[in-house]
Coordinates of C-alpha atoms in Angstrom, one line a residue:
Chain M
M1 CA -11.6 -81.0 46.0
N2 CA -9.0 -81.3 43.3
V3 CA -11.4 -79.9 40.7
L4 CA -12.3 -77.1 43.0
T5 CA -8.7 -76.0 43.6
K6 CA -8.1 -76.3 39.9
L7 CA -11.0 -74.0 39.1
G8 CA -10.0 -71.7 41.9
K9 CA -6.5 -71.4 40.5
R10 CA -7.8 -70.7 37.0
Y11 CA -10.2 -68.0 38.1
T12 CA -8.1 -66.4 40.8
A13 CA -8.1 -63.1 38.9
V14 CA -11.9 -63.2 38.5
I15 CA -12.5 -63.9 42.1
A16 CA -10.0 -61.2 43.1
F17 CA -11.8 -58.7 40.9
L18 CA -15.1 -59.5 42.4
V19 CA -13.7 -59.3 46.0
L20 CA -12.1 -56.0 45.1
W21 CA -15.5 -54.7 43.7
E22 CA -17.2 -55.6 47.0
A23 CA -14.5 -54.2 49.2
S24 CA -14.0 -51.0 47.3
V25 CA -17.7 -50.2 47.7
R26 CA -17.9 -51.4 51.3
F27 CA -14.9 -49.2 52.3
E28 CA -16.3 -46.3 50.2
W29 CA -13.3 -46.0 48.0
V30 CA -15.9 -45.3 45.3
D31 CA -19.3 -43.8 45.8
P32 CA -21.8 -46.6 46.6
Q33 CA -24.5 -44.4 45.0
F34 CA -22.8 -44.9 41.6
I35 CA -21.6 -48.5 42.0
P36 CA -23.5 -50.8 44.3
P37 CA -21.8 -53.6 46.1
L38 CA -21.7 -57.0 44.3
T39 CA -23.6 -58.8 47.1
R40 CA -26.5 -56.4 46.8
V41 CA -26.6 -56.7 43.0
L42 CA -26.7 -60.5 43.4
Q43 CA -29.4 -60.2 46.0
F44 CA -31.4 -57.9 43.7
I45 CA -31.0 -60.4 40.8
G46 CA -32.3 -63.1 43.2
E47 CA -35.4 -60.9 44.0
Q48 CA -36.0 -60.2 40.4
A49 CA -35.7 -63.8 39.5
A50 CA -38.2 -64.7 42.1
T51 CA -40.8 -62.5 40.6
G52 CA -40.3 -64.0 37.2
A53 CA -39.7 -60.7 35.5
L54 CA -36.1 -61.5 34.9
A55 CA -36.7 -64.8 33.3
H56 CA -39.3 -63.2 31.0
H57 CA -36.8 -60.6 29.7
L58 CA -33.9 -63.1 29.6
L59 CA -35.9 -65.7 27.5
I60 CA -37.1 -63.1 25.0
S61 CA -33.6 -61.8 24.6
L62 CA -32.1 -65.3 24.2
G63 CA -34.8 -66.2 21.7
R64 CA -33.9 -63.2 19.6
A65 CA -30.2 -63.8 19.7
A66 CA -30.6 -67.5 18.9
G67 CA -33.0 -66.7 16.1
G68 CA -30.6 -64.2 14.5
L69 CA -27.7 -66.5 14.9
A70 CA -29.6 -69.4 13.4
I71 CA -30.7 -67.4 10.4
A72 CA -27.1 -66.2 9.9
L73 CA -25.8 -69.8 10.1
I74 CA -28.4 -71.1 7.7
A75 CA -27.7 -68.3 5.2
G76 CA -24.0 -67.7 5.8
V77 CA -22.5 -71.2 5.6
P78 CA -24.1 -72.1 2.2
L79 CA -23.2 -68.7 0.9
G80 CA -19.6 -69.2 1.9
I81 CA -19.6 -72.7 0.3
A82 CA -21.1 -71.3 -2.9
L83 CA -18.5 -68.5 -3.0
A84 CA -15.7 -71.0 -2.5
G85 CA -17.0 -73.1 -5.4
W86 CA -17.2 -70.2 -7.8
P87 CA -14.6 -69.6 -10.4
Y88 CA -11.7 -67.5 -9.2
K89 CA -12.4 -64.5 -11.4
M90 CA -16.0 -64.4 -10.3
R91 CA -14.8 -64.4 -6.7
I92 CA -12.6 -61.4 -7.4
A93 CA -15.6 -59.5 -8.9
T94 CA -17.9 -60.3 -5.9
E95 CA -15.3 -59.7 -3.2
P96 CA -15.5 -55.8 -3.1
V97 CA -19.3 -56.0 -3.1
L98 CA -19.3 -58.4 -0.2
E99 CA -16.7 -56.3 1.7
W100 CA -18.8 -53.2 1.2
L101 CA -22.0 -55.0 2.3
S102 CA -20.2 -56.3 5.4
H103 CA -19.3 -52.7 6.4
I104 CA -22.9 -51.6 6.4
N105 CA -23.9 -50.9 9.9
P106 CA -26.6 -53.2 11.3
F107 CA -28.4 -50.1 12.6
V108 CA -28.6 -48.6 9.2
V109 CA -30.1 -51.8 8.1
F110 CA -32.5 -51.5 11.1
H111 CA -33.7 -48.2 10.0
I112 CA -34.3 -49.5 6.5
I113 CA -35.9 -52.8 7.5
I114 CA -38.2 -51.0 9.8
V115 CA -39.7 -49.2 6.8
F116 CA -40.5 -52.5 5.1
M117 CA -41.5 -54.7 8.0
G118 CA -42.3 -52.3 10.9
A119 CA -40.8 -52.6 14.4
G120 CA -41.7 -56.2 14.9
E121 CA -39.9 -59.1 16.3
L122 CA -38.6 -60.1 12.9
T123 CA -36.8 -56.7 12.5
K124 CA -34.7 -57.2 15.6
V125 CA -33.9 -60.7 14.6
S126 CA -32.9 -59.6 11.2
I127 CA -30.4 -57.0 12.5
I128 CA -28.7 -59.6 14.6
A129 CA -28.7 -61.9 11.6
W130 CA -27.1 -59.2 9.5
A131 CA -24.4 -58.6 12.0
C132 CA -23.7 -62.3 12.4
I133 CA -23.8 -63.4 8.8
W134 CA -20.5 -61.8 7.7
P135 CA -18.1 -63.4 10.1
I136 CA -19.8 -66.8 9.5
M137 CA -19.7 -66.4 5.7
F138 CA -16.1 -65.1 5.5
S139 CA -14.8 -67.8 7.9
T140 CA -16.6 -70.5 5.9
L141 CA -15.0 -69.1 2.7
S142 CA -11.6 -68.9 4.2
G143 CA -11.8 -72.4 5.7
M144 CA -12.8 -73.8 2.3
T145 CA -10.2 -72.0 0.3
H146 CA -7.4 -72.7 2.8
A147 CA -8.1 -76.4 3.0
D148 CA -5.1 -78.6 2.9
A149 CA -4.2 -78.9 -0.8
D150 CA -2.8 -82.4 -0.5
I151 CA -6.0 -83.8 1.0
V152 CA -8.0 -82.1 -1.7
K153 CA -5.7 -83.5 -4.4
A154 CA -5.9 -87.0 -3.0
A155 CA -9.7 -86.7 -3.0
H156 CA -9.6 -85.6 -6.6
S157 CA -7.4 -88.5 -7.6
F158 CA -9.9 -90.9 -6.0
G159 CA -12.4 -89.4 -8.4
L160 CA -14.8 -87.8 -6.0
S161 CA -17.6 -85.9 -7.5
R162 CA -17.9 -82.2 -6.7
P163 CA -20.8 -82.4 -4.3
R164 CA -19.1 -85.3 -2.5
L165 CA -15.8 -83.5 -2.4
T166 CA -17.6 -80.5 -0.8
T167 CA -19.6 -82.4 1.8
K168 CA -17.1 -85.1 2.6
V169 CA -13.8 -83.3 2.4
L170 CA -13.9 -79.6 2.2
L171 CA -16.7 -78.9 4.7
P172 CA -15.2 -81.1 7.5
L173 CA -11.8 -79.4 6.8
A174 CA -13.4 -76.0 7.0
F175 CA -15.3 -76.9 10.2
P176 CA -12.8 -75.4 12.7
S177 CA -12.8 -72.2 10.8
I178 CA -16.6 -72.1 10.6
L179 CA -16.8 -72.7 14.4
T180 CA -14.4 -69.8 15.0
G181 CA -16.6 -67.5 12.9
T182 CA -19.7 -68.7 14.7
R183 CA -18.1 -67.9 18.1
L184 CA -17.3 -64.4 16.9
A185 CA -20.8 -64.1 15.6
A186 CA -22.3 -65.2 18.9
G187 CA -20.4 -62.4 20.6
Y188 CA -21.7 -59.9 18.0
A189 CA -25.2 -61.3 18.4
L190 CA -25.3 -60.4 22.1
L191 CA -23.7 -57.0 21.6
F192 CA -26.1 -55.9 18.9
L193 CA -29.1 -57.5 20.6
I194 CA -28.7 -55.2 23.5
A195 CA -28.4 -52.1 21.4
A196 CA -31.3 -53.2 19.2
E197 CA -33.5 -53.7 22.2
M198 CA -32.5 -50.4 23.6
M199 CA -33.6 -48.7 20.4
G200 CA -36.9 -50.2 19.5
S201 CA -38.3 -52.7 21.9
T202 CA -40.5 -53.0 25.0
S203 CA -39.1 -56.3 26.3
G204 CA -35.8 -58.0 26.7
L205 CA -32.6 -57.4 28.6
G206 CA -31.7 -54.3 26.6
F207 CA -35.0 -52.8 27.3
M208 CA -34.6 -53.6 31.0
I209 CA -31.2 -51.9 31.1
Y210 CA -32.5 -49.0 29.0
T211 CA -35.4 -48.2 31.4
A212 CA -33.0 -48.6 34.3
Q213 CA -30.6 -46.1 32.7
A214 CA -33.4 -43.6 32.0
N215 CA -34.5 -43.8 35.6
Y216 CA -31.1 -44.0 37.2
Q217 CA -31.8 -47.3 38.8
I218 CA -28.2 -48.2 39.2
M219 CA -28.9 -51.6 40.8
Q220 CA -31.1 -52.8 38.0
M221 CA -28.5 -51.6 35.5
F222 CA -25.7 -53.4 37.1
S223 CA -27.7 -56.6 37.4
G224 CA -28.3 -56.3 33.7
V225 CA -24.6 -55.8 33.0
L226 CA -23.7 -58.8 35.1
I227 CA -26.3 -61.0 33.5
I228 CA -25.2 -60.2 30.0
A229 CA -21.6 -60.8 30.8
V230 CA -22.4 -64.1 32.3
L231 CA -24.6 -65.0 29.4
A232 CA -21.8 -64.2 26.9
I233 CA -19.3 -66.3 28.8
V234 CA -21.7 -69.2 29.0
L235 CA -22.4 -69.0 25.3
D236 CA -18.7 -68.8 24.5
G237 CA -18.0 -71.7 26.7
I238 CA -20.7 -73.8 25.1
M239 CA -19.3 -73.0 21.6
S240 CA -15.8 -73.9 22.5
A241 CA -17.0 -77.1 24.3
A242 CA -19.0 -78.0 21.2
G243 CA -15.9 -77.5 19.0
K244 CA -13.9 -79.8 21.2
W245 CA -16.6 -82.4 21.5
L246 CA -17.3 -82.5 17.8
G247 CA -13.7 -82.5 16.8
Y248 CA -12.7 -82.8 13.2
P249 CA -14.6 -85.9 12.0
A250 CA -13.0 -86.1 8.6
I251 CA -9.4 -86.1 9.6
K252 CA -9.8 -89.0 12.1
Chain O
M1 CA -6.5 -73.2 -6.9
A2 CA -7.1 -71.6 -10.3
T3 CA -4.8 -69.4 -12.2
R4 CA -3.2 -66.7 -10.0
N5 CA -1.4 -64.8 -12.7
I6 CA -4.1 -62.4 -13.9
P7 CA -2.9 -59.2 -15.6
V8 CA -3.3 -56.2 -13.4
L9 CA -5.7 -54.4 -15.8
L10 CA -8.1 -57.4 -15.9
L11 CA -7.9 -57.6 -12.2
V12 CA -8.9 -54.0 -11.7
C13 CA -11.8 -54.4 -14.3
L14 CA -13.0 -57.6 -12.5
R15 CA -12.9 -55.8 -9.1
L16 CA -14.8 -52.9 -10.5
S17 CA -17.3 -55.0 -12.4
G18 CA -19.1 -56.3 -9.3
I19 CA -19.5 -52.8 -7.8
A20 CA -20.6 -51.4 -11.2
L21 CA -23.3 -54.1 -11.5
L22 CA -24.5 -53.4 -8.0
C23 CA -24.8 -49.6 -8.8
I24 CA -26.7 -50.3 -12.0
L25 CA -29.1 -52.6 -10.2
W26 CA -29.6 -50.1 -7.5
E27 CA -30.4 -47.5 -10.0
V28 CA -32.6 -49.6 -12.4
L29 CA -34.6 -51.7 -10.0
P30 CA -36.3 -48.8 -8.2
R31 CA -36.8 -46.9 -11.5
S32 CA -38.4 -49.8 -13.2
G33 CA -40.8 -50.2 -10.2
L34 CA -39.7 -53.8 -9.4
V35 CA -38.8 -52.4 -5.9
N36 CA -40.9 -49.7 -4.4
P37 CA -38.9 -46.5 -4.9
T38 CA -40.6 -44.9 -1.9
F39 CA -38.9 -47.3 0.3
F40 CA -35.8 -48.1 -1.8
P41 CA -34.7 -45.0 -3.6
P42 CA -32.4 -45.2 -6.7
L43 CA -28.7 -44.5 -6.4
S44 CA -28.9 -41.1 -8.1
A45 CA -31.5 -39.9 -5.6
V46 CA -29.3 -41.0 -2.8
L47 CA -26.3 -39.2 -4.3
Q48 CA -28.3 -36.1 -4.7
E49 CA -29.4 -36.4 -1.1
I50 CA -25.8 -36.7 0.0
A51 CA -25.0 -33.4 -1.9
A52 CA -28.0 -31.8 -0.2
L53 CA -26.9 -33.0 3.2
L54 CA -23.4 -31.7 2.6
R55 CA -24.9 -28.3 1.8
D56 CA -27.5 -28.0 4.5
Q57 CA -26.8 -30.4 7.3
H58 CA -23.1 -30.2 7.9
L59 CA -22.6 -33.8 6.6
L60 CA -18.9 -33.2 6.5
G61 CA -18.8 -31.9 10.0
H62 CA -20.7 -35.0 11.3
T63 CA -18.4 -37.3 9.3
I64 CA -15.4 -35.6 10.9
A65 CA -17.0 -35.9 14.3
T66 CA -17.5 -39.7 13.9
L67 CA -14.0 -40.1 12.4
W68 CA -12.5 -38.1 15.2
R69 CA -14.1 -40.2 17.8
V70 CA -13.0 -43.4 16.1
V71 CA -9.4 -42.2 15.7
A72 CA -9.2 -40.7 19.2
G73 CA -10.7 -43.8 20.7
I74 CA -8.4 -46.2 19.0
V75 CA -5.3 -44.0 19.8
L76 CA -6.4 -43.9 23.5
A77 CA -6.9 -47.7 23.5
A78 CA -3.6 -48.3 21.7
L79 CA -1.7 -46.1 24.2
L80 CA -3.0 -48.2 27.0
A81 CA -3.1 -51.6 25.4
V82 CA 0.4 -51.7 23.7
P83 CA 2.5 -51.1 26.9
A84 CA 0.2 -53.2 29.0
G85 CA 0.2 -56.0 26.4
A86 CA 4.0 -55.9 26.1
I87 CA 4.5 -56.0 29.8
L88 CA 2.0 -58.8 30.3
G89 CA 3.1 -60.8 27.3
Y90 CA 6.9 -60.6 27.8
W91 CA 7.7 -59.8 31.4
L92 CA 4.7 -61.3 33.2
P93 CA 3.4 -64.2 31.1
G94 CA 2.2 -66.0 34.2
L95 CA 0.1 -63.0 35.2
A96 CA -1.2 -62.7 31.6
A97 CA -2.4 -66.3 31.8
G98 CA -4.0 -65.7 35.2
L99 CA -5.8 -62.6 34.1
N100 CA -7.0 -64.1 30.8
P101 CA -10.4 -65.3 32.2
L102 CA -11.0 -61.8 33.8
F103 CA -10.1 -60.1 30.5
R104 CA -12.5 -62.3 28.7
I105 CA -15.3 -61.4 31.1
L106 CA -14.6 -57.7 30.9
A107 CA -14.4 -57.8 27.1
Q108 CA -18.0 -59.2 27.2
V109 CA -19.3 -56.4 29.3
N110 CA -21.6 -54.6 27.0
P111 CA -20.6 -51.0 26.3
F112 CA -24.2 -49.9 25.9
S113 CA -25.1 -51.1 29.3
L114 CA -22.2 -49.3 30.9
M115 CA -23.1 -46.0 29.2
T116 CA -24.8 -44.6 32.3
V117 CA -21.9 -45.5 34.6
F118 CA -19.5 -43.7 32.3
L119 CA -21.9 -40.8 32.1
L120 CA -22.0 -40.5 35.8
F121 CA -18.2 -40.5 36.1
F122 CA -17.3 -38.4 33.1
G123 CA -20.3 -36.3 32.4
I124 CA -22.2 -36.3 29.1
G125 CA -19.5 -34.5 27.1
E126 CA -17.0 -35.8 24.6
K127 CA -15.0 -37.4 27.3
A128 CA -17.6 -40.1 28.2
K129 CA -17.9 -41.0 24.5
L130 CA -14.2 -41.3 24.1
I131 CA -13.9 -43.5 27.2
I132 CA -16.6 -45.8 25.8
A133 CA -14.9 -45.9 22.5
A134 CA -11.6 -46.7 24.1
W135 CA -13.2 -49.4 26.2
V136 CA -14.7 -51.1 23.1
A137 CA -11.3 -51.0 21.2
F138 CA -9.1 -51.8 24.2
W139 CA -10.0 -55.5 24.8
P140 CA -9.5 -56.9 21.2
L141 CA -6.4 -54.8 20.9
L142 CA -4.9 -56.1 24.2
H143 CA -5.7 -59.6 23.1
H144 CA -3.8 -59.1 19.8
V145 CA -0.9 -57.3 21.4
I146 CA -0.3 -60.1 24.0
G147 CA -0.6 -62.7 21.3
G148 CA 1.8 -60.8 19.0
V149 CA 4.4 -60.3 21.8
Q150 CA 4.3 -64.0 22.7
N151 CA 4.8 -65.0 19.1
I152 CA 8.0 -63.0 18.6
D153 CA 10.8 -65.2 17.5
A154 CA 12.3 -66.5 20.8
D155 CA 15.8 -66.5 19.3
L156 CA 15.7 -62.8 18.6
L157 CA 14.7 -62.1 22.2
K158 CA 17.4 -64.5 23.5
A159 CA 20.1 -62.8 21.3
A160 CA 19.0 -59.4 22.5
R161 CA 19.1 -60.4 26.1
S162 CA 22.5 -62.1 25.9
M163 CA 23.9 -58.9 24.6
G164 CA 22.7 -57.1 27.7
T165 CA 20.0 -55.0 26.1
S166 CA 18.2 -52.7 28.6
P167 CA 14.5 -53.3 29.1
S168 CA 13.5 -50.0 27.5
R169 CA 15.6 -50.7 24.4
L170 CA 14.3 -54.3 24.3
F171 CA 10.8 -52.9 24.3
L172 CA 11.4 -50.2 21.7
Q173 CA 13.7 -52.2 19.3
I174 CA 12.6 -55.8 19.6
I175 CA 9.2 -56.2 21.1
L176 CA 7.5 -53.3 19.5
P177 CA 8.7 -54.0 15.9
G178 CA 8.2 -57.7 16.4
A179 CA 4.6 -57.3 17.6
A180 CA 3.8 -54.5 15.1
P181 CA 2.0 -56.7 12.5
A182 CA -0.2 -58.2 15.2
I183 CA -0.9 -54.8 16.7
L184 CA -1.9 -53.4 13.3
L185 CA -4.1 -56.4 12.7
G186 CA -5.7 -55.8 16.1
V187 CA -6.2 -52.1 15.2
R188 CA -7.9 -53.1 12.0
T189 CA -10.3 -55.6 13.6
S190 CA -11.2 -53.3 16.5
I191 CA -11.6 -50.2 14.5
I192 CA -14.4 -51.8 12.5
L193 CA -16.2 -52.9 15.6
L194 CA -15.6 -49.5 17.1
L195 CA -17.2 -47.7 14.2
A196 CA -20.3 -49.9 14.3
I197 CA -20.7 -49.4 18.0
L198 CA -19.9 -45.7 17.9
V199 CA -22.7 -45.1 15.3
A200 CA -25.1 -47.0 17.5
G201 CA -24.0 -45.0 20.5
E202 CA -24.4 -41.7 18.6
M203 CA -27.9 -42.8 17.8
L204 CA -28.8 -43.5 21.4
G205 CA -27.2 -40.4 22.8
G206 CA -25.2 -37.9 20.9
L207 CA -25.3 -34.4 19.6
A208 CA -23.1 -34.8 16.6
G209 CA -21.8 -37.5 14.3
L210 CA -23.2 -39.7 11.6
G211 CA -25.2 -41.8 14.0
W212 CA -27.0 -38.7 15.3
L213 CA -27.6 -37.5 11.7
L214 CA -29.1 -40.9 10.8
H215 CA -31.3 -40.8 13.9
W216 CA -32.3 -37.3 13.0
S217 CA -32.9 -38.1 9.3
S218 CA -35.0 -41.1 10.1
N219 CA -37.4 -38.7 11.8
Y220 CA -37.6 -36.5 8.7
Y221 CA -38.8 -37.7 5.4
S222 CA -37.8 -35.8 2.3
S223 CA -39.7 -36.0 -1.0
P224 CA -39.9 -37.6 -3.5
Y225 CA -38.4 -40.7 -1.8
A226 CA -39.1 -41.0 1.9
T227 CA -36.2 -43.0 3.0
T228 CA -33.5 -41.3 1.0
P229 CA -31.7 -39.6 3.9
I230 CA -31.3 -42.9 5.7
F231 CA -29.7 -44.5 2.6
A232 CA -27.5 -41.4 2.1
V233 CA -26.2 -41.4 5.7
G234 CA -25.9 -45.2 5.7
L235 CA -23.9 -45.1 2.5
C236 CA -21.5 -42.6 4.1
I237 CA -21.1 -44.7 7.2
S238 CA -20.4 -47.8 5.2
L239 CA -17.9 -46.0 3.0
I240 CA -16.0 -44.8 6.0
G241 CA -15.7 -48.4 7.1
V242 CA -14.5 -49.5 3.7
A243 CA -12.0 -46.6 3.6
L244 CA -10.6 -47.2 7.1
S245 CA -10.1 -50.9 6.5
A246 CA -8.5 -50.2 3.0
V247 CA -6.1 -47.7 4.5
L248 CA -5.1 -50.1 7.3
R249 CA -4.7 -53.0 4.9
K250 CA -2.5 -50.8 2.7
L251 CA -0.4 -49.8 5.7
E252 CA 0.0 -53.5 6.6
R253 CA 1.1 -54.3 3.0
D254 CA 3.5 -51.3 2.9
L255 CA 5.1 -51.7 6.3
F256 CA 5.3 -55.4 6.6
F257 CA 6.2 -56.2 3.0
W258 CA 8.1 -59.3 4.2
K259 CA 5.0 -60.9 5.7
P260 CA 2.7 -63.1 3.7
L261 CA -0.6 -61.4 3.5
E262 CA -3.3 -62.8 5.7
S263 CA -6.3 -63.0 3.6
A264 CA -8.8 -64.2 6.1
W265 CA -11.4 -61.6 5.2
S266 CA -10.7 -61.4 1.5
A267 CA -11.4 -64.0 -1.0
A268 CA -8.8 -63.0 -3.5
P269 CA -5.2 -62.0 -2.6
A270 CA -4.1 -58.7 -4.0
P271 CA -1.3 -58.7 -6.5
R272 CA 1.9 -58.3 -4.6
L273 CA 4.8 -56.2 -5.9
Q274 CA 8.2 -57.3 -5.1
R275 CA 9.9 -54.7 -2.9
S276 CA 12.9 -54.8 -0.7
R277 CA 12.2 -51.7 1.3
P278 CA 9.2 -50.7 3.3
N279 CA 7.3 -47.9 1.6
R280 CA 7.0 -45.2 4.2
I281 CA 5.5 -42.4 2.3
F282 CA 1.9 -43.6 2.7
A283 CA 2.4 -44.4 6.4
V284 CA 3.7 -40.9 7.0
T285 CA 0.8 -39.4 5.1
V286 CA -1.7 -41.4 7.1
L287 CA 0.0 -40.4 10.4
S288 CA 0.0 -36.7 9.6
A289 CA -3.6 -36.9 8.5
M290 CA -4.5 -38.6 11.7
L291 CA -2.7 -35.9 13.8
L292 CA -4.5 -33.2 11.9
L293 CA -7.8 -34.9 12.4
L294 CA -7.1 -35.3 16.1
V295 CA -6.4 -31.6 16.6
A296 CA -8.9 -30.0 14.2
G297 CA -11.6 -32.7 14.5
G298 CA -12.0 -32.1 18.3
A299 CA -12.6 -28.5 17.9
S300 CA -15.0 -28.9 15.0
T301 CA -16.9 -31.7 16.9
N302 CA -17.3 -29.5 19.9
R303 CA -18.7 -26.7 17.9
L304 CA -21.1 -28.9 16.0
S305 CA -22.4 -30.5 19.3
K306 CA -23.0 -27.1 20.7
T307 CA -24.9 -25.8 17.7
N308 CA -27.0 -29.0 17.6
G309 CA -27.6 -28.8 21.3
S310 CA -29.0 -25.3 21.0
F311 CA -31.3 -25.6 18.1
S312 CA -31.5 -29.4 18.2
G313 CA -34.0 -31.7 16.7
E314 CA -36.0 -31.8 19.9
G315 CA -39.2 -31.1 18.2
D316 CA -39.2 -34.3 16.2
V317 CA -38.3 -36.5 19.1
P318 CA -41.4 -37.1 21.2
P319 CA -40.9 -37.3 24.9
P320 CA -40.2 -40.8 26.2
S321 CA -43.5 -42.6 26.4
T322 CA -44.5 -43.7 29.9
S323 CA -47.1 -46.3 29.0
G324 CA -44.7 -49.3 29.0
H325 CA -42.5 -47.9 31.7
S326 CA -45.0 -47.1 34.4
S327 CA -44.3 -50.1 36.5
H328 CA -40.6 -49.4 36.4
N329 CA -41.1 -45.8 37.4
E330 CA -43.1 -46.7 40.4
H331 CA -40.4 -49.1 41.4
S332 CA -37.8 -46.5 41.3
G333 CA -39.5 -43.8 43.2
H334 CA -36.9 -43.4 45.8
N335 CA -34.1 -43.3 43.2
M336 CA -35.6 -40.4 41.3
S337 CA -34.5 -37.9 44.0
H338 CA -30.9 -38.5 43.0
E339 CA -31.4 -37.3 39.6
H340 CA -31.0 -33.6 40.3
S341 CA -27.9 -34.0 42.2
L342 CA -26.2 -35.9 39.4
P343 CA -23.7 -34.0 37.2
A344 CA -25.2 -35.2 34.0
A345 CA -28.8 -34.3 34.7
G346 CA -28.4 -30.5 34.7
Q347 CA -27.2 -30.1 31.1
S348 CA -29.4 -29.0 28.3
G349 CA -30.4 -31.4 25.6
H350 CA -30.0 -34.3 28.0
S351 CA -33.6 -35.3 28.4
G352 CA -34.1 -35.4 24.7
H353 CA -31.0 -37.1 23.5
T354 CA -29.7 -39.5 26.0
V355 CA -33.1 -40.7 26.6
P356 CA -34.6 -41.2 23.1
S357 CA -37.4 -43.6 23.7
A358 CA -38.2 -46.5 21.5
S359 CA -41.4 -44.8 20.8
P360 CA -40.5 -42.4 18.0
V361 CA -39.8 -45.4 15.8
Q362 CA -42.6 -47.6 17.0
S363 CA -45.3 -45.0 17.1
G364 CA -44.7 -44.2 13.4
H365 CA -45.3 -47.8 12.3
P366 CA -47.8 -49.5 14.5

């Protein structure tokens, strides 16, 4: 009970918003043709889930987002570490290039990659990876360069070698920053996933919403909107919980 | 870290060297044949293509259209988010904490998925696009404003209150200047996201703007290098992003000279000149350019959308394929009747542009 009231208090605004949504449609403050009531959207989601169509789209979308994020992590963190280890002058020289690259729109990349690889699964994953790699790389870099100077000095005076300094001291110190970047990237992943699926795909949540939009199936559209929002919140929650759970191993 | 006292001239050379190397590689690799020049054209060809697009395809007009949307969207978002953030952050912190989960959910609502709802309420004109742009920019901005207001030095606020400052003066003279660095940082982060999303939105359903031009040019291949227009438009889009963030960063440096520079996104801190007064010339220039853009850009964008709507690239966008959608169409049989009564459905160019199917891209490259 205690937990329930706590949760209720915390999410009062959310609950109030959902109630307002339902009420405003039921009392016809807004046209129910444009905005369906929440309960009917939920019912519709239930029906869709029963047929298995929803799970199919959801799994495909999740796989793409996870794949893109994984590639971005695998490429972005080592890149950031490498950049932080480079001499200062070299970093000044590479910084404008990286900044320019980070401003290249993922959809421009999409149009270019499509020429090389065709409109396959890998193309969609690589757009998401492109969008995600920059926040991860820059946050790794900033975490490494802003590491507490005293700790780094202490490690130096103990005679730690460079690889050990990086893995045992700098990386754990940069961990919170990397996690922040990854959270940001996860948000981007979902955002660009939907747009990518709308542009060139025949499956996934983005495609589902896209066909619903093209056919004015308001109900299906709203169910997609709801599912994506919930997905984003769940993903964000997992990330922040993971951060709390892992803590900062080096400092303890 | 390493030596921070690098002479300015060397610093400039270092900064340019990376870009120069990239340009040379971009030119040499395709020319030497290490990379297929048909797919990856050399820089000179891309620059020539930019010149050609400027001449024949109103590249400048499309650039202004995109910039106008970005600026108008961010101004709209700021007009809403700054007062709302100040009220929530200072006068109603309890409500701000209570609303935070809701804001986080709303911020996660995907702008692309809401496009149709906005279209239904605001029509397919410029208004719907602006509302979408403002929606995208609003949430990160609000987050930054609330954070900025709550981080204002409490002593300043107490002093002002003890002297009996009225709420309006408190807002204008304490809260707004105090939160200004956070607000500008919020504008900088959200404007980059806004640009990326706006370009995607223009690709999905627009009649003007760089996104539209990119979508159009990907359906049209010029000789001798097939993908040159894509690279040309892509280069323009990325340069707009670089320019916007550079202008905003310079504004931050000029106006908040007393604040240590946050270099979260830059590896190397810029050389800082010692100044005792804010440099306002640049800020005034930016502001007047923005106003000019808001006034003139709107008119130019409208005209450009109209001309594109009339001749339009309809010919090269095949009608949406029905093969993959048939099951959905059946399902929606009863909904189809609404379509003709909707305000958006009657307009010309609608069927071709707001419903560009995935098929033009896919059918080209099976």
